[in-house]
Amino acid sequence: MTSASDLASLAALLADETRAAMCLALLDGRAWTAGELAAHARVAPSTATGHLHRLIGGGLLVERRQGRHRYVQLAGASVAQLLEDLAARIEHRPASPRGLRAVTANSAMRRGRTCYDHLAGRLGVAVTDAMTHTGLLDQTSGFALTTAGLAWLTDTAGLRPEDLRPGKRPLARGCLDWTERRQHLAGLAGAKLCETFLGNDWVVRIGSGRAVRLTLNGKAALRDLLGLSDVN
Amino acid sequence: MTSASDLASLAALLADETRAAMCLALLDGRAWTAGELAAHARVAPSTATGHLHRLIGGGLLVERRQGRHRYVQLAGASVAQLLEDLAARIEHRPASPRGLRAVTANSAMRRGRTCYDHLAGRLGVAVTDAMTHTGLLDQTSGFALTTAGLAWLTDTAGLRPEDLRPGKRPLARGCLDWTERRQHLAGLAGAKLCETFLGNDWVVRIGSGRAVRLTLNGKAALRDLLGLSDVN
DNA sequence: GCAATCGTTCGGCGGCCGCCGAACGGAAAC
DNA sequence: GTTTCCGTTCGGCGGCCGCCGAACGATTGC
């Protein structure tokens, strides 16, 4: 039985603006050093240390010590999913009074980004839609790959079959996009597909953030593989 | 762009033990009066008022005033899902040192309960498993109803087709059960199926909580409809 | 060995917030 | 009308917690 105090202490981990900023930064899926997170959240290193202790102790983050650096990252895809769910709730809210500037300033982010370990933004949604229209993905009564979709991933997109064995993590999962308000492909297949895109330089990261850019090679690949012509 | 302060203030709503207890109580999907929630959480009525203001203002709860009573309930299925996701994270934690008493005291809850508006516990998992084994549900590469499953819901289980039009809410969704650590059927289909179970007296609520009991009629129905013989 | 850098621990300060009781308003029961 | 009950507002108290700076360890680089 879940006790209220357990729920409260879990929520308390994210109920502080500094810790929330750290977790959102870590949503890019990469490992950050303690100092980087401190600077990003604009607090003193000593303050960051305390926060990281709590987040690690609470199971949201894991650490990897390396020399005099302490790298931390999200404890797994389930944590990332939880954060995305929370973020989606926020963006859902009717008529949030935010200026235009914040929107335009993040146009690259809206165009395409990684959501922990899979593609999101307009790019992620476009790929998901194309897969749905070509019968690779079934969204009519849930969110699942078809047998054609499974074959496409390995034979056409070039994923390794052994990477797609469903274990604890579901193969396909819908992840609600908070800019597009649409679902996009997450889960194991989404992660491996994103890995392939990055490995083939179909998309490249912009700077150090989560935003990604579709390359010319990528445009061609999307056209060939999915019949997608006008992305972004 | 989701700002850290938005995430923090959303999480802060659940970061208090009293508010968390209220939300968990409301997970039964029904409307509670302010006084009932105050008593349940063991705080003064004035304290409860403040908490309810925050929860309603934050969009997690909605209120319905009726006479001198103020009824509140969860703002929707998405809130319930969020709470269940958080609860699942807690129960996931390795080796939580909890006594046997808490487990046995909640054996009815583990056997079967409602999870906001669908069935959970061993009963919910058993139904979901049976639907999977009989080809009504596809869990191999996601979580989706098959065409046979859709037909079964309306023709055999007796759901009204007009109740299963997918709108904003997905038809089928997996909801992780925090006692069984298994997925069970949620989403629109899960809700309507649960409604049918309750309406036909296949399951009845135990007392005023979330726990439910399978009736003799229910046992027979599960055997007839799904070939399920030994539930619970 | 010395300096620079990264992270940690510790003490103390300040503010937020959850709690209650008392008083009040409104609706229902009689 | 009177009483009772439910919920609210307000003021004040107490504790938790997030913040920093200073001092210290640890590691790397020179």
XYZ file of C-alpha atoms (C1' of nucleotides) in Angstrom:
524
model
C 0.000 0.000 0.000
C 1.319 3.356 -0.964
C 1.506 5.642 1.997
C 0.943 9.329 1.728
C 4.326 10.098 3.225
C 6.073 8.092 0.506
C 4.237 9.961 -2.190
C 4.892 13.271 -0.502
C 8.607 12.662 -0.145
C 8.874 11.595 -3.771
C 7.050 14.700 -4.923
C 9.122 16.825 -2.586
C 12.184 15.904 -4.607
C 10.764 17.845 -7.538
C 8.994 20.489 -5.495
C 12.016 22.723 -5.335
C 12.803 24.994 -8.242
C 16.505 24.273 -8.148
C 16.065 20.516 -8.145
C 13.424 20.798 -10.839
C 15.794 22.787 -13.027
C 18.454 20.127 -12.558
C 16.110 17.319 -13.521
C 14.844 19.153 -16.574
C 18.392 19.756 -17.690
C 19.153 16.072 -17.272
C 16.219 15.248 -19.545
C 18.661 15.461 -22.416
C 19.722 12.002 -21.325
C 23.344 12.849 -20.803
C 25.469 12.963 -17.678
C 26.259 16.356 -16.189
C 28.869 17.230 -13.617
C 27.784 18.647 -10.290
C 29.371 21.977 -11.152
C 27.587 22.249 -14.472
C 24.269 21.648 -12.788
C 25.065 24.177 -10.092
C 25.861 26.811 -12.707
C 22.805 25.910 -14.738
C 20.543 26.255 -11.714
C 22.451 29.319 -10.495
C 23.215 28.143 -7.005
C 26.436 27.712 -5.073
C 28.248 24.394 -5.478
C 27.601 23.557 -1.871
C 23.901 23.980 -2.419
C 24.012 21.756 -5.470
C 25.729 19.043 -3.488
C 22.857 18.903 -1.057
C 20.285 18.725 -3.808
C 22.120 15.983 -5.643
C 22.286 13.965 -2.456
C 18.559 14.143 -2.106
C 17.857 13.333 -5.734
C 20.203 10.362 -5.713
C 18.926 9.170 -2.370
C 15.414 9.374 -3.722
C 16.319 7.201 -6.681
C 15.729 9.754 -9.380
C 19.400 10.183 -10.264
C 22.422 7.940 -10.381
C 26.014 9.041 -10.047
C 29.276 7.982 -11.579
C 32.418 9.303 -10.000
C 35.318 9.878 -12.300
C 38.458 11.555 -11.066
C 37.575 14.707 -9.296
C 34.317 14.977 -11.163
C 30.973 13.632 -10.159
C 28.717 12.863 -13.066
C 25.009 12.429 -12.511
C 22.223 11.438 -14.846
C 18.632 10.349 -14.677
C 18.207 6.932 -13.124
C 16.460 5.554 -16.184
C 13.826 5.892 -18.820
C 11.036 5.594 -16.284
C 12.249 8.697 -14.502
C 12.413 10.554 -17.792
C 8.908 9.425 -18.574
C 7.665 10.653 -15.245
C 9.217 14.045 -15.839
C 7.705 14.240 -19.289
C 4.316 13.324 -17.911
C 4.561 16.082 -15.370
C 5.728 18.539 -18.008
C 2.837 17.510 -20.231
C 0.396 18.267 -17.448
C 1.802 21.746 -17.173
C 1.679 22.517 -20.886
C -1.845 21.178 -21.003
C -3.055 23.899 -18.756
C -5.463 26.213 -20.540
C -4.276 29.650 -21.527
C -0.957 29.744 -19.807
C -0.027 33.400 -20.116
C 3.404 33.204 -21.664
C 4.875 35.695 -24.050
C 5.731 35.153 -27.643
C 9.395 35.599 -27.010
C 9.753 32.404 -25.065
C 8.121 30.554 -27.926
C 10.244 31.950 -30.715
C 13.380 31.629 -28.660
C 12.747 27.902 -28.555
C 11.738 27.393 -32.144
C 14.659 25.052 -32.698
C 13.483 23.052 -29.719
C 9.974 22.851 -31.081
C 11.268 21.762 -34.445
C 13.093 18.773 -33.086
C 14.684 17.565 -29.895
C 15.483 14.493 -27.926
C 13.163 13.507 -25.136
C 15.576 11.620 -22.903
C 16.457 8.945 -25.439
C 13.968 9.286 -28.294
C 12.941 11.914 -30.828
C 10.348 14.531 -29.976
C 9.141 17.885 -31.251
C 7.719 18.286 -34.743
C 10.325 15.876 -36.047
C 9.367 13.157 -33.597
C 5.686 13.651 -34.265
C 6.222 13.644 -38.042
C 8.109 10.367 -37.931
C 5.441 8.848 -35.719
C 2.663 10.045 -37.990
C 4.400 8.706 -41.055
C 4.845 5.350 -39.395
C 1.179 5.333 -38.544
C 0.041 6.248 -42.041
C 2.205 3.606 -43.639
C 0.820 0.946 -41.330
C 3.928 0.439 -39.252
C 2.310 1.702 -36.088
C -1.199 1.169 -34.802
C -2.680 4.066 -32.877
C -6.347 3.326 -33.388
C -6.789 1.311 -30.229
C -3.684 1.921 -28.220
C -0.109 2.365 -29.271
C 1.673 -0.628 -30.729
C 4.003 -1.616 -33.528
C 2.484 -3.805 -36.216
C 4.344 -6.838 -37.521
C 5.137 -4.751 -40.600
C 6.500 -2.093 -38.291
C 8.757 -4.529 -36.526
C 10.095 -5.778 -39.862
C 10.587 -2.228 -41.088
C 12.668 -1.306 -38.081
C 15.144 -4.088 -38.641
C 15.110 -4.561 -42.410
C 14.676 -1.005 -43.629
C 15.741 1.289 -40.831
C 18.683 -0.910 -40.028
C 18.124 -1.606 -36.360
C 19.653 -4.729 -34.920
C 17.025 -7.328 -34.055
C 18.748 -8.198 -30.810
C 18.265 -4.600 -29.695
C 14.520 -4.958 -29.937
C 13.901 -7.784 -27.546
C 11.201 -6.560 -25.207
C 12.380 -6.904 -21.638
C 11.183 -4.768 -18.806
C 10.752 -1.849 -21.128
C 7.853 -1.844 -23.586
C 8.834 -1.898 -27.218
C 6.553 0.915 -28.270
C 5.003 3.524 -26.078
C 3.323 6.823 -26.742
C 4.928 9.862 -25.182
C 2.873 13.019 -25.125
C 4.678 15.935 -26.696
C 4.168 19.142 -24.743
C 4.781 21.457 -27.662
C 2.832 19.594 -30.312
C 0.276 18.070 -27.946
C 0.590 14.909 -29.947
C 1.960 11.495 -29.219
C 5.285 10.362 -30.539
C 7.095 7.047 -30.481
C 8.910 6.265 -27.249
C 9.884 3.039 -25.565
C 12.667 0.730 -26.661
C 11.942 1.112 -30.363
C 11.853 4.888 -30.066
C 15.185 4.911 -28.287
C 16.910 2.658 -30.779
C 15.473 4.536 -33.713
C 16.772 7.785 -32.280
C 20.142 6.147 -31.740
C 20.207 5.174 -35.399
C 19.284 8.679 -36.509
C 22.098 10.151 -34.459
C 24.596 7.476 -35.465
C 23.907 7.986 -39.162
C 24.110 11.761 -38.791
C 20.534 12.086 -39.985
C 20.084 14.436 -37.081
C 22.764 16.275 -35.138
C 22.574 17.996 -31.810
C 22.479 21.785 -31.788
C 25.000 23.026 -29.274
C 24.839 21.390 -25.906
C 21.101 21.286 -25.406
C 18.340 18.883 -26.308
C 17.498 20.493 -29.649
C 18.448 18.615 -32.798
C 18.629 19.562 -36.450
C 17.711 17.398 -39.406
C 20.624 17.123 -41.852
C 20.372 16.866 -45.623
C 21.192 13.194 -45.338
C 18.422 12.927 -42.831
C 15.900 14.573 -45.112
C 16.801 12.140 -47.845
C 16.570 9.190 -45.493
C 13.145 10.194 -44.261
C 11.947 10.547 -47.830
C 13.319 7.165 -48.795
C 12.266 5.260 -45.709
C 8.940 6.837 -44.890
C 7.943 8.910 -47.874
C 8.256 12.017 -45.753
C 8.936 15.049 -47.910
C 8.301 18.236 -45.978
C 9.581 17.978 -42.472
C 10.091 21.216 -40.540
C 9.174 25.477 -22.791
C 8.545 24.014 -19.413
C 10.066 26.148 -16.746
C 11.512 24.724 -13.606
C 9.242 26.832 -11.443
C 6.154 25.388 -13.121
C 7.346 21.872 -12.516
C 8.292 22.689 -8.946
C 4.941 24.224 -8.121
C 3.103 21.280 -9.617
C 5.200 18.836 -7.617
C 4.772 20.975 -4.522
C 1.071 20.241 -4.612
C 1.846 16.622 -3.830
C 4.876 17.261 -1.675
C 2.868 17.627 1.476
C 1.779 14.540 3.348
C -1.693 15.861 4.024
C -2.354 16.811 0.427
C -0.884 13.509 -0.725
C -3.218 11.608 1.573
C -6.158 13.523 0.157
C -5.210 12.765 -3.420
C -4.640 9.092 -2.702
C -8.052 8.894 -1.071
C -9.598 10.517 -4.117
C -8.014 7.839 -6.305
C -11.153 5.827 -5.731
C -12.672 8.102 -8.349
C -15.477 9.329 -6.193
C -16.251 12.759 -4.771
C -15.468 13.401 -1.124
C -16.626 16.240 1.054
C -14.096 18.600 2.552
C -14.876 17.318 6.019
C -14.378 13.696 5.065
C -11.005 14.491 3.615
C -10.044 16.484 6.690
C -10.937 13.571 8.937
C -9.174 11.109 6.661
C -6.001 13.153 6.694
C -6.415 13.937 10.397
C -6.186 17.689 10.195
C -8.493 20.486 11.279
C -11.184 21.551 8.818
C -9.553 24.926 8.424
C -6.327 23.261 7.392
C -8.129 21.123 4.877
C -9.722 24.170 3.322
C -6.350 25.659 2.567
C -5.083 22.456 1.023
C -8.153 22.038 -1.137
C -7.724 25.582 -2.406
C -4.225 24.813 -3.519
C -5.128 21.520 -5.133
C -8.049 23.010 -6.997
C -6.060 26.070 -8.007
C -3.352 23.793 -9.314
C -5.824 21.941 -11.482
C -5.534 18.569 -9.789
C -8.998 18.663 -8.240
C -12.372 20.022 -9.223
C -15.138 21.013 -6.863
C -18.895 20.814 -6.914
C -20.776 22.764 -4.302
C -23.990 21.265 -3.133
C -25.927 22.750 -0.263
C -23.628 23.264 2.638
C -21.284 20.604 1.379
C -18.324 21.015 -0.889
C -17.531 17.945 -2.895
C -14.153 17.544 -4.546
C -12.788 14.907 -6.844
C -9.834 14.356 -9.122
C -9.865 16.618 -12.151
C -9.783 13.703 -14.549
C -8.246 10.446 -15.643
C -4.952 12.092 -16.479
C -4.535 13.200 -12.884
C -5.315 9.709 -11.688
C -2.792 8.318 -14.121
C -0.145 10.697 -12.863
C -0.795 9.644 -9.288
C -0.618 5.990 -10.227
C 2.652 6.566 -12.060
C 4.099 8.189 -8.993
C 2.804 5.405 -6.771
C 4.302 2.852 -9.124
C 7.692 4.516 -8.818
C 7.518 4.197 -5.072
C 6.546 0.540 -5.051
C 9.286 -0.166 -7.548
C 11.893 0.764 -5.049
C 14.021 -2.216 -4.091
C 13.544 -3.739 -0.664
C 11.354 -1.205 0.962
C 11.424 -2.291 4.587
C 7.761 -2.596 5.390
C 6.246 -4.985 7.855
C 4.047 -7.925 7.107
C 1.111 -6.378 8.879
C 0.634 -3.664 6.312
C 0.590 -6.308 3.609
C -1.956 -8.593 5.194
C -4.098 -5.673 6.233
C -4.431 -4.773 2.600
C -4.906 -8.220 1.162
C -8.380 -7.304 -0.068
C -6.866 -4.323 -1.822
C -4.234 -6.481 -3.475
C -6.850 -8.943 -4.581
C -8.885 -6.390 -6.471
C -9.548 -2.691 -6.474
C -10.449 0.171 -8.704
C -7.680 2.375 -9.983
C -9.608 5.605 -10.491
C -12.003 4.227 -13.075
C -10.684 0.836 -14.111
C -9.888 -2.493 -12.458
C -6.540 -3.127 -10.826
C -4.974 -5.529 -8.382
C -4.774 -9.247 -9.101
C -8.245 -9.116 -10.593
C -7.308 -6.383 -13.053
C -4.104 -8.133 -14.004
C -5.892 -11.460 -14.421
C -8.464 -9.966 -16.762
C -5.751 -8.250 -18.746
C -3.707 -11.427 -18.988
C -6.710 -13.417 -20.111
C -7.484 -10.860 -22.775
C -3.915 -11.080 -23.951
C -3.839 -14.871 -24.086
C -7.074 -15.036 -26.017
C -5.805 -12.574 -28.590
C -7.988 -9.665 -27.593
C -5.100 -7.530 -26.488
C -1.667 -7.175 -28.020
C 1.141 -6.593 -25.551
C 4.050 -7.887 -27.619
C 4.965 -4.565 -29.130
C 3.055 -2.010 -27.153
C -0.372 -2.095 -25.630
C -3.311 -2.126 -27.991
C -6.642 -3.810 -28.550
C -6.845 -6.125 -31.511
C -9.803 -5.994 -33.877
C -10.998 -9.161 -32.183
C -10.677 -7.384 -28.863
C -12.762 -4.486 -30.024
C -15.456 -6.844 -31.257
C -15.335 -8.810 -27.995
C -15.894 -5.695 -25.921
C -19.082 -4.788 -27.705
C -20.489 -8.148 -28.768
C -19.524 -10.368 -25.856
C -18.862 -8.108 -22.901
C -21.835 -5.953 -23.772
C -20.246 -2.541 -24.010
C -22.011 0.057 -26.101
C -20.066 0.837 -29.296
C -20.742 4.541 -28.932
C -18.907 4.472 -25.609
C -15.739 3.309 -27.304
C -15.146 6.096 -29.753
C -11.573 7.181 -29.192
C -11.517 10.892 -28.479
C -8.860 12.592 -26.462
C -8.456 9.554 -24.315
C -6.710 6.506 -25.753
C -8.844 3.433 -26.057
C -6.379 1.081 -24.441
C -3.498 1.975 -22.223
C -1.311 -0.004 -19.887
C -1.353 1.058 -16.278
C 1.388 -0.321 -14.078
C 0.068 -2.055 -11.023
C 2.085 -1.267 -7.935
C 1.188 -4.404 -6.054
C 1.479 -6.882 -8.897
C 4.161 -5.004 -10.825
C 2.297 -5.899 -13.964
C 0.354 -3.931 -16.481
C -3.395 -3.914 -16.565
C -5.924 -2.475 -18.946
C -6.649 1.222 -18.510
C -7.823 3.919 -20.867
C -11.349 4.288 -22.179
C -11.875 0.574 -22.695
C -10.632 -0.200 -19.200
C -12.986 2.346 -17.701
C -16.031 1.134 -19.578
C -15.223 -2.474 -18.846
C -14.986 -1.675 -15.146
C -18.275 0.177 -15.371
C -19.865 -2.901 -16.850
C -18.436 -5.137 -14.131
C -19.831 -2.877 -11.439
C -23.162 -2.387 -13.196
C -23.691 -6.136 -13.571
C -22.677 -6.761 -9.967
C -19.816 -8.925 -11.127
C -17.740 -7.009 -8.644
C -18.938 -4.963 -5.687
C -17.134 -2.409 -3.607
C -15.982 -3.453 -0.165
C -17.033 -0.782 2.284
C -16.181 2.724 1.292
C -12.688 2.201 -0.057
C -11.192 1.249 -3.383
C -11.131 -2.469 -2.767
C -13.611 -4.616 -4.676
C -14.776 -8.204 -4.338
C -15.596 -10.594 -7.141
C -19.124 -11.963 -6.754
C -20.277 -15.465 -7.704
C -21.955 -13.984 -10.743
C -18.668 -12.340 -11.563
C -16.744 -15.585 -11.306
C -19.193 -17.214 -13.692
C -19.016 -14.305 -16.087
C -15.224 -14.379 -16.183
C -15.293 -18.094 -16.859
C -17.815 -17.689 -19.644
C -16.340 -14.625 -21.266
C -12.637 -15.199 -20.871
C -12.199 -18.780 -19.793
C -10.852 -17.578 -16.483
C -11.344 -20.192 -13.790
C -9.220 -19.416 -10.776
C -9.175 -15.772 -9.979
C -7.982 -14.707 -6.529
C 56.128 19.964 -3.928
C 52.848 23.631 -5.271
C 48.868 25.508 -7.407
C 44.452 25.115 -9.361
C 40.091 22.980 -9.643
C 36.153 20.256 -8.183
C 33.399 18.828 -4.708
C 32.093 18.339 0.208
C 30.931 19.465 5.128
C 29.457 22.610 8.514
C 27.252 26.510 10.800
C 24.031 30.069 10.646
C 20.571 32.927 8.603
C 15.992 33.844 6.592
C 11.682 32.733 4.688
C 8.149 29.866 3.481
C 4.447 26.909 4.877
C 1.676 23.799 7.484
C -0.740 23.680 11.778
C -4.265 25.164 15.003
C -8.106 27.776 17.464
C -11.407 31.333 17.421
C -14.744 33.796 15.120
C -17.861 34.082 11.283
C -21.255 33.007 7.286
C -24.405 30.089 5.180
C -27.376 26.117 4.632
C -30.257 22.665 6.569
C -33.099 20.578 10.312
C -36.591 21.370 13.724
C -36.877 31.780 14.612
C -33.517 28.826 16.747
C -30.257 25.381 16.699
C -26.934 22.643 14.471
C -23.676 21.583 11.238
C -20.330 22.482 7.441
C -17.053 25.197 5.681
C -14.278 29.511 5.590
C -11.195 33.400 7.047
C -7.796 35.241 9.943
C -3.920 35.651 13.119
C -0.097 33.626 15.227
C 3.062 30.009 16.262
C 6.704 26.636 15.123
C 9.537 23.971 12.250
C 11.457 22.685 8.144
C 14.391 23.722 4.337
C 16.940 26.188 0.931
C 20.576 29.480 0.699
C 25.297 31.026 1.337
C 30.339 31.481 2.785
C 34.261 29.503 4.830
C 37.138 25.785 5.595
C 38.580 21.275 4.182
C 39.683 16.864 1.043
C 40.657 15.020 -3.075
C 42.398 14.967 -7.629
C 44.786 16.785 -11.498
C 48.331 19.562 -13.664
C 52.699 22.006 -13.505
